[in-house]
């Protein structure tokens, strides 16, 4: 949808006065950041939209920005909103072409609204921005998702994962103390996983051994079990075996996955409220021993263990992991963190000093600038061990809390390289966490590259995907809880309805867009 239509239909009553004040640099300094005599950089201020994170509010006295200002002459004027209000604020700013000088947007927003002169075309300045040029030369995916239909480059996508595709996020949790007390061995196959849950239920009849924090999403029960039985992550995704997009319910094994989940539900091995649980209710079941097995972010393993002990579970309480499993003949894998994120830093097309703004962004992409945003200050937030950064040990197992709160480091909407921060964090993990990483390493494969959709493809996705996902979640839940019997007839009806809602159209679109973006192999 064109910006003019968006304004006319959704934002006719928006008050613009307060937003207009947030855009445009506050000085008319020339583009050269230094004086003619080579003196210190001339001062300039740029506005920047951010939100307050739970770890700590945005501060004006973070030391890294004092250091950055001393090096560049740039003072950052953070425009702070709530986390809940960030998306709406950003969308209003885009629709009214009143974005802050620096702003984090989705790469899709950059491609769509950059050509409308909302965001600065960085391609015009790459000859004066060596770090930006090197970045786009080094990461073709970043260039692909940042490039608009007119060939302009409008965002600098965030780096999320390592180029080798090794970093990952999720593991199977298990109550290690309970497993050892009951004399159980870690399961390695789907059949062993079923028997493992049966044994836990026999030892603890009042429990529901398996619990899930959500039916869908990265850690969702349908996502994890669907992948284990079909090799497809989620409903639509790239199949790592043939490098083509697939719709999981079309694949052999998806019906079997639903049958398996129904068996777990019927035998009370799966929490009967799994599809309705809030995050707090899921956590309570894990902390209080009502459930023993779940699939979740590996970063929360130790913090949940400590939380349970502090709540009276006893010092013997310990969460650990069990191996990832898959049906025989199905690739047993987990996608790594994506290399390139789906958001990026953009500069307002209305910024007063365009060259100076690009110079500043180029500095933030340099090793020194990137280190400030992702690591902080050497000797205060991180040290070097064998030449590689390591966060200070006193920050503990969750260094991102003090880093974000006290230093503004690794802060969402500010950092440009989350991969660098994660690398420093994981290098300082305890031996248990390193062993877990090593045990899962064999399952990790590089995440799919993002695809660039045309306006028509985006409209197709908007018109069909949400309704299809709702139907899939609802119908699979009906199968699992026994509301709808699972047989060849009902499963065919399930697939037929999915097709009516657009599964074939979406699948063809994803494969077409993927081939167009990166070329057929």
C-alpha positions as a printed Julia matrix, in Angstrom:
521×3 Matrix{Float64}:
   0.0     0.0    0.0
   1.33    3.43  -0.89
   2.06    5.77   1.97
  -0.47    8.35   0.74
  -3.27    5.78   0.85
  -2.17    4.65   4.31
  -2.33    8.2    5.62
  -5.74    8.8    4.08
  -7.28    5.63   5.41
  -5.73    5.15   8.83
  -4.06    8.29  10.07
  -6.27   11.21   9.17
  -6.55   12.3   12.79
  -2.91   11.92  13.81
  -1.35   15.04  15.37
   1.93   15.7   13.61
   3.42   18.6   15.53
   5.18   16.51  18.16
   6.57   14.11  15.57
   7.96   16.77  13.29
  10.17   18.05  16.05
  11.85   14.64  16.3
  13.28   14.6   12.78
  16.21   16.49  11.32
  19.68   17.0   12.78
  19.89   19.93  15.17
  22.74   21.68  13.36
  23.63   22.76   9.86
  27.24   21.69  10.25
  29.01   20.85   7.01
  29.37   17.2    6.1
  33.04   17.06   7.08
  33.03   16.02  10.74
  36.37   17.71  11.45
  37.36   21.33  11.31
  39.53   22.57   8.46
  42.54   22.51  10.77
  42.04   18.85  11.7
  40.64   19.73  15.12
  38.09   17.7   17.08
  34.89   16.68  15.26
  32.3    19.41  15.13
  29.32   18.7   17.4
  26.03   17.6   15.93
  22.96   15.91  17.38
  20.86   13.19  15.76
  17.53   11.9   17.05
  17.03    8.16  17.44
  13.84    6.2   18.23
  14.21    3.57  20.99
  12.15    1.87  23.68
  12.77    1.01  27.33
  13.75   -2.63  27.81
  12.76   -4.69  30.87
  16.42   -4.92  31.95
  16.66   -1.16  32.32
  15.45    2.12  30.91
  17.27    4.08  28.22
  19.7     6.51  29.86
  21.39    9.7   28.71
  24.6     9.01  30.64
  25.64    5.64  29.23
  29.41    5.71  29.01
  29.62    4.14  25.56
  27.8     7.12  24.05
  30.12    9.54  25.81
  33.02    7.69  24.2
  31.28    7.66  20.82
  30.58   11.39  21.05
  34.22   12.09  21.87
  35.3    10.13  18.79
  32.69   11.43  16.33
  31.29   14.68  17.68
  27.82   13.12  17.47
  25.44   13.39  20.39
  22.47   11.02  20.28
  19.08   12.34  21.33
  17.07    9.23  22.17
  13.33    9.52  21.58
  11.98    6.97  24.06
   8.63    5.17  23.86
   7.25    2.11  25.65
   7.91   -1.35  24.25
   4.17   -1.77  23.68
   3.92    1.5   21.78
   7.05    1.17  19.64
   5.49   -0.44  16.57
   2.58    1.99  16.38
   4.89    4.96  16.87
   7.21    3.75  14.12
   4.35    3.13  11.72
   2.91    6.58  12.32
   6.31    8.15  11.76
   6.74    6.25   8.51
   3.24    7.08   7.29
   3.71   10.79   7.97
   7.34   10.9    6.8
   8.45   12.24  10.16
  10.87    9.51  11.27
  13.71   10.3   13.63
  17.16   10.78  12.1
  18.06    7.19  13.02
  15.43    4.5   13.38
  15.18    0.73  13.4
  12.62   -0.6   10.92
  11.91   -3.93   9.29
  13.84   -4.44   6.09
  10.48   -4.75   4.36
   9.51   -1.28   5.6
  12.81   -0.01   4.28
  12.26   -1.53   0.85
   8.67   -0.32   0.67
   9.03    3.23   1.96
  12.62    4.07   1.07
  11.77    4.83  -2.56
   9.02    7.14  -1.25
  11.77    9.33   0.23
  11.07    8.34   3.82
  14.55    6.81   4.25
  17.89    7.89   2.87
  19.28    5.9   -0.06
  22.58    4.68   1.38
  23.76    3.46  -2.03
  24.42    7.08  -3.02
  26.98    7.41  -0.22
  28.84    4.08  -0.24
  31.89    5.65  -1.89
  32.29    7.7    1.3
  31.32    4.88   3.7
  33.94    2.12   3.52
  32.54    0.12   6.44
  29.05    0.07   4.99
  30.39   -0.9    1.56
  32.43   -3.73   3.09
  29.36   -4.93   5.0
  27.17   -5.17   1.91
  29.99   -6.74  -0.13
  30.54   -9.32   2.62
  26.87  -10.21   3.18
  24.9   -10.58  -0.08
  21.78  -11.52   1.89
  21.93   -8.2    3.75
  22.2    -6.33   0.46
  19.29   -8.31  -1.01
  16.89   -7.56   1.85
  18.0    -3.91   2.13
  17.56   -3.12  -1.57
  14.3    -1.55  -2.73
  12.58   -2.12  -6.07
  14.33    1.0   -7.41
  17.77   -0.45  -6.62
  18.36    1.84  -3.65
  19.7     0.55  -0.32
  17.63    1.78   2.6
  18.58   -0.17   5.74
  21.61   -1.72   7.38
  20.3    -5.11   8.56
  21.27   -6.33  12.02
  23.75   -9.21  12.23
  22.2   -11.97  14.33
  24.24  -15.12  13.72
  27.72  -16.25  12.85
  28.58  -16.8    9.16
  29.27  -20.5    9.81
  25.68  -21.04  11.0
  26.62  -22.67  14.31
  24.89  -20.52  16.92
  21.46  -21.76  18.01
  18.75  -20.94  20.53
  16.68  -23.93  21.63
  17.06  -27.2   23.56
  14.93  -29.89  25.16
  14.77  -29.19  28.91
  14.58  -31.97  31.47
  14.66  -32.14  35.27
  18.07  -33.76  35.59
  17.71  -34.4   39.33
  14.39  -36.2   38.81
  15.73  -38.2   35.87
  18.74  -39.37  37.86
  16.71  -40.14  40.99
  14.3   -42.23  38.92
  17.17  -44.01  37.16
  16.09  -42.9   33.69
  18.36  -42.6   30.67
  18.08  -39.7   28.22
  15.9   -40.69  25.24
  17.41  -40.51  21.78
  14.51  -41.6   19.55
  10.79  -40.82  19.38
   9.91  -44.24  20.79
  12.37  -43.75  23.64
  10.95  -40.25  24.26
   7.45  -41.73  24.61
   8.68  -44.39  27.03
  10.64  -41.74  28.93
   7.44  -39.76  29.52
   5.6   -42.97  30.47
   8.24  -43.79  33.06
   8.07  -40.28  34.53
   4.28  -40.53  34.75
   4.54  -43.88  36.51
   6.96  -42.45  39.07
   4.96  -39.21  39.48
   1.29  -40.02  38.78
   0.07  -36.5   39.67
   2.31  -34.9   37.06
   1.95  -34.22  33.34
   5.56  -34.93  32.29
   5.52  -32.88  29.05
   4.48  -29.24  28.91
   4.73  -26.64  26.13
   4.73  -22.87  26.38
   2.84  -22.58  23.07
   1.37  -24.75  20.32
   3.1   -22.74  17.55
   6.14  -20.48  17.18
   9.82  -21.34  17.49
   9.34  -23.34  20.7
   5.79  -24.48  19.94
   4.78  -28.09  20.35
   3.43  -28.37  16.79
   6.6   -26.79  15.42
   8.96  -29.15  17.25
   7.0   -32.34  16.74
   6.17  -31.45  13.15
   9.87  -31.09  12.41
  10.67  -34.35  14.2
   8.21  -36.29  12.03
   8.52  -34.45   8.68
  11.8   -32.54   8.65
   9.97  -29.22   8.12
  10.25  -26.44  10.72
   6.85  -24.81  11.31
   4.05  -24.86   8.74
   5.98  -23.25   5.86
   9.76  -23.35   5.67
  12.77  -24.26   3.62
  13.47  -27.97   3.55
  17.23  -28.31   4.21
  17.3   -31.57   2.27
  16.29  -30.15  -1.14
  16.54  -26.37  -0.57
  12.9   -25.82  -1.48
  10.04  -24.38   0.53
   7.57  -26.93   1.85
   4.2   -27.03   3.63
   4.64  -29.46   6.52
   1.1   -30.93   6.59
   1.57  -32.14   2.98
   4.48  -34.31   4.02
   4.4   -37.92   5.07
   4.67  -38.02   8.81
   2.62  -34.96   9.74
  -0.51  -37.0   10.37
   1.68  -39.39  12.37
   2.93  -36.45  14.45
  -0.66  -35.5   15.3
  -1.48  -39.11  16.19
   1.57  -39.17  18.45
   0.54  -35.97  20.23
  -2.98  -37.32  20.64
  -1.53  -40.4   22.31
   0.48  -38.24  24.71
  -2.64  -36.2   25.49
  -4.88  -39.25  25.97
  -2.41  -40.95  28.29
  -1.99  -37.74  30.32
   1.69  -37.48  29.43
   1.04  -34.0   27.97
  -0.4   -31.18  30.05
  -4.11  -31.06  29.12
  -4.02  -27.24  29.07
  -0.96  -27.07  26.81
  -2.77  -25.02  24.15
  -4.06  -22.43  26.64
  -1.16  -21.87  29.04
   0.21  -18.4   29.66
   3.96  -17.94  30.01
   3.54  -17.64  33.79
   1.51  -20.86  34.0
   4.05  -22.73  31.88
   6.86  -21.52  34.11
   4.97  -22.49  37.27
   4.59  -26.06  36.06
   8.31  -26.31  35.41
   9.41  -24.63  38.65
   7.05  -26.55  40.93
   7.6   -30.0   39.47
   4.2   -30.41  37.86
   6.0   -31.1   34.58
   9.54  -32.25  33.84
  10.13  -31.88  30.1
   9.75  -28.9   27.75
  11.36  -27.24  24.73
  12.62  -23.7   25.21
  15.37  -21.1   24.87
  18.68  -22.51  26.11
  19.63  -19.11  27.57
  16.94  -19.49  30.26
  18.06  -22.89  31.53
  20.25  -21.71  34.4
  18.09  -18.74  35.36
  15.03  -20.99  35.71
  17.05  -23.42  37.81
  18.1   -20.63  40.15
  14.56  -19.25  40.25
  13.19  -22.63  41.31
  15.79  -23.03  44.04
  15.07  -19.54  45.35
  11.36  -20.37  45.41
  11.95  -23.36  47.68
  12.4   -26.25  45.26
  15.64  -27.24  46.98
  19.26  -27.08  45.93
  19.0   -30.45  44.23
  16.65  -28.96  41.62
  18.48  -28.86  38.3
  17.38  -28.35  34.73
  19.53  -29.87  32.01
  18.92  -31.19  28.5
  18.14  -34.33  26.58
  19.19  -34.96  22.95
  17.14  -33.7   20.04
  15.33  -36.54  18.28
  13.56  -37.23  14.99
  11.67  -40.04  13.31
  13.84  -42.63  11.6
  14.61  -41.46   8.08
  13.9   -37.8    8.87
  16.74  -35.3    9.08
  17.34  -34.5   12.75
  18.23  -30.8   12.74
  17.62  -27.37  14.18
  18.1   -24.19  12.21
  20.81  -21.88  13.5
  20.14  -18.31  14.39
  19.63  -16.37  11.15
  22.75  -14.65   9.9
  20.85  -11.52   8.87
  17.97  -10.16  10.93
  14.67   -8.91   9.53
  15.21   -5.43  10.96
  17.81   -2.8   10.13
  18.98    0.72  10.88
  17.73    3.44   8.56
  18.41    7.16   8.25
  15.66    9.67   7.6
  15.67   11.09   4.09
  14.97   14.44   5.75
  18.03   14.43   8.0
  19.63   17.87   7.68
  23.23   16.76   7.27
  23.02   13.64   5.17
  26.73   13.01   4.7
  27.45   13.45   8.38
  24.63   11.03   9.26
  26.04    8.42   6.89
  29.53    8.99   8.31
  28.14    8.33  11.78
  26.4     5.12  10.71
  29.59    4.09   8.94
  31.52    4.64  12.18
  29.03    2.5   14.11
  29.66   -0.27  11.58
  33.43   -0.05  12.07
  35.17   -2.43  14.46
  35.55    0.31  17.07
  31.97    1.54  16.79
  30.54   -1.97  16.67
  32.56   -2.92  19.76
  31.05   -0.03  21.72
  27.48   -1.05  20.86
  27.91   -4.82  21.15
  30.65   -5.25  23.75
  31.01   -1.95  25.61
  34.29   -0.7   27.0
  37.3    -2.97  27.34
  38.25   -3.43  30.97
  34.81   -2.39  32.21
  32.36   -4.61  30.38
  34.63   -7.1   28.63
  38.17   -8.42  28.55
  40.2   -10.22  25.9
  41.05  -13.87  26.37
  43.34  -15.36  23.75
  42.6   -12.25  21.72
  38.83  -12.72  21.79
  36.27  -10.69  23.77
  34.72  -12.13  26.91
  32.19  -10.33  29.1
  33.27   -9.64  32.67
  32.79  -12.69  34.87
  31.09  -10.64  37.59
  28.16  -10.12  35.23
  27.26  -13.79  35.73
  25.37  -16.2   33.48
  23.06  -13.47  32.18
  25.48  -10.62  31.35
  22.95   -8.94  29.07
  21.05   -7.65  32.12
  23.78   -5.38  33.57
  25.14   -4.67  30.08
  21.84   -3.26  28.89
  20.84   -1.63  32.14
  24.1     0.04  33.1
  25.95    0.5   29.82
  23.44    0.47  26.93
  25.35   -2.45  25.42
  23.55   -5.13  23.36
  20.42   -2.99  23.58
  17.61   -3.6   21.1
  17.11   -0.82  18.51
  20.66    0.37  19.28
  23.07   -2.53  18.69
  23.91   -3.41  15.08
  25.72   -6.7   15.7
  24.01   -9.08  18.1
  26.18  -11.93  16.84
  29.3   -10.31  18.29
  27.62   -9.9   21.68
  26.32  -13.47  21.73
  29.76  -14.78  20.83
  31.34  -12.95  23.77
  28.59  -14.22  26.06
  28.82  -17.86  25.0
  32.59  -17.84  25.25
  32.19  -17.13  28.97
  29.59  -19.81  29.7
  30.2   -22.36  32.42
  31.31  -25.88  31.56
  27.77  -27.26  31.77
  26.47  -24.77  29.21
  29.45  -25.35  26.92
  28.81  -29.09  27.11
  25.16  -28.54  26.14
  26.25  -26.44  23.17
  28.67  -29.13  22.1
  26.05  -31.87  22.43
  23.63  -30.0   20.15
  26.22  -28.83  17.62
  25.69  -31.87  15.38
  22.02  -30.95  14.88
  22.56  -27.34  13.79
  22.32  -26.31  10.13
  22.47  -22.75   8.72
  19.18  -20.88   8.85
  17.35  -20.08   5.6
  18.08  -16.77   3.96
  15.29  -14.24   3.95
  13.3   -13.84   0.78
  12.37  -10.55  -0.85
   8.71  -10.42  -1.87
   7.09   -8.21  -4.47
   4.18   -5.96  -3.51
   1.77   -8.51  -5.0
   3.38  -11.34  -3.04
   3.18   -9.36   0.18
  -0.5    -8.71  -0.45
  -1.06  -12.41  -1.06
   0.66  -13.26   2.21
  -1.32  -10.65   4.12
  -4.61  -11.85   2.68
  -4.11  -15.56   3.32
  -1.4   -16.48   5.85
  -3.03  -15.26   9.06
  -6.36  -17.02   8.42
  -4.57  -20.18   7.34
  -2.38  -20.24  10.46
  -5.42  -19.79  12.69
  -7.2   -22.65  10.99
  -4.16  -24.93  11.22
  -3.62  -24.27  14.91
  -7.3   -24.74  15.73
  -7.76  -27.92  13.71
  -4.54  -29.57  14.9
  -5.57  -28.83  18.48
  -8.96  -30.47  17.81
  -7.12  -33.55  16.53
  -4.74  -33.68  19.48
  -7.4   -33.3   22.2
  -9.75  -35.76  20.46
 -12.48  -33.31  19.48
 -12.03  -34.42  15.88
 -11.06  -38.07  15.23
  -7.89  -38.63  13.21
  -8.36  -40.82  10.16
  -7.75  -40.67   6.41
 -11.06  -38.92   5.76
 -10.71  -36.21   8.39
  -7.08  -35.6    7.49
  -7.98  -35.19   3.81
 -10.69  -32.72   4.82
  -8.06  -30.88   6.85
  -5.74  -30.61   3.83
  -8.57  -29.67   1.47
  -9.57  -26.77   3.71
  -5.93  -25.68   3.99
  -5.79  -25.53   0.19
  -9.0   -23.48   0.06
  -7.41  -21.04   2.49
  -4.34  -20.66   0.27
  -1.67  -23.2    1.22
  -0.82  -23.96  -2.44
  -0.78  -20.27  -3.38
   1.53  -19.4   -0.5
   3.84  -22.36  -1.11
   4.24  -21.44  -4.78
   4.84  -17.81  -3.85
   7.57  -18.64  -1.31
   9.43  -20.84  -3.79
   9.1   -18.27  -6.58
  10.35  -15.45  -4.35
  13.21  -17.56  -3.02
  14.43  -18.48  -6.5
  14.12  -14.9   -7.68
  16.05  -13.55  -4.68
  18.96  -15.99  -4.73
  18.71  -17.88  -8.01
  17.81  -21.5   -8.65
  20.37  -24.08  -7.63
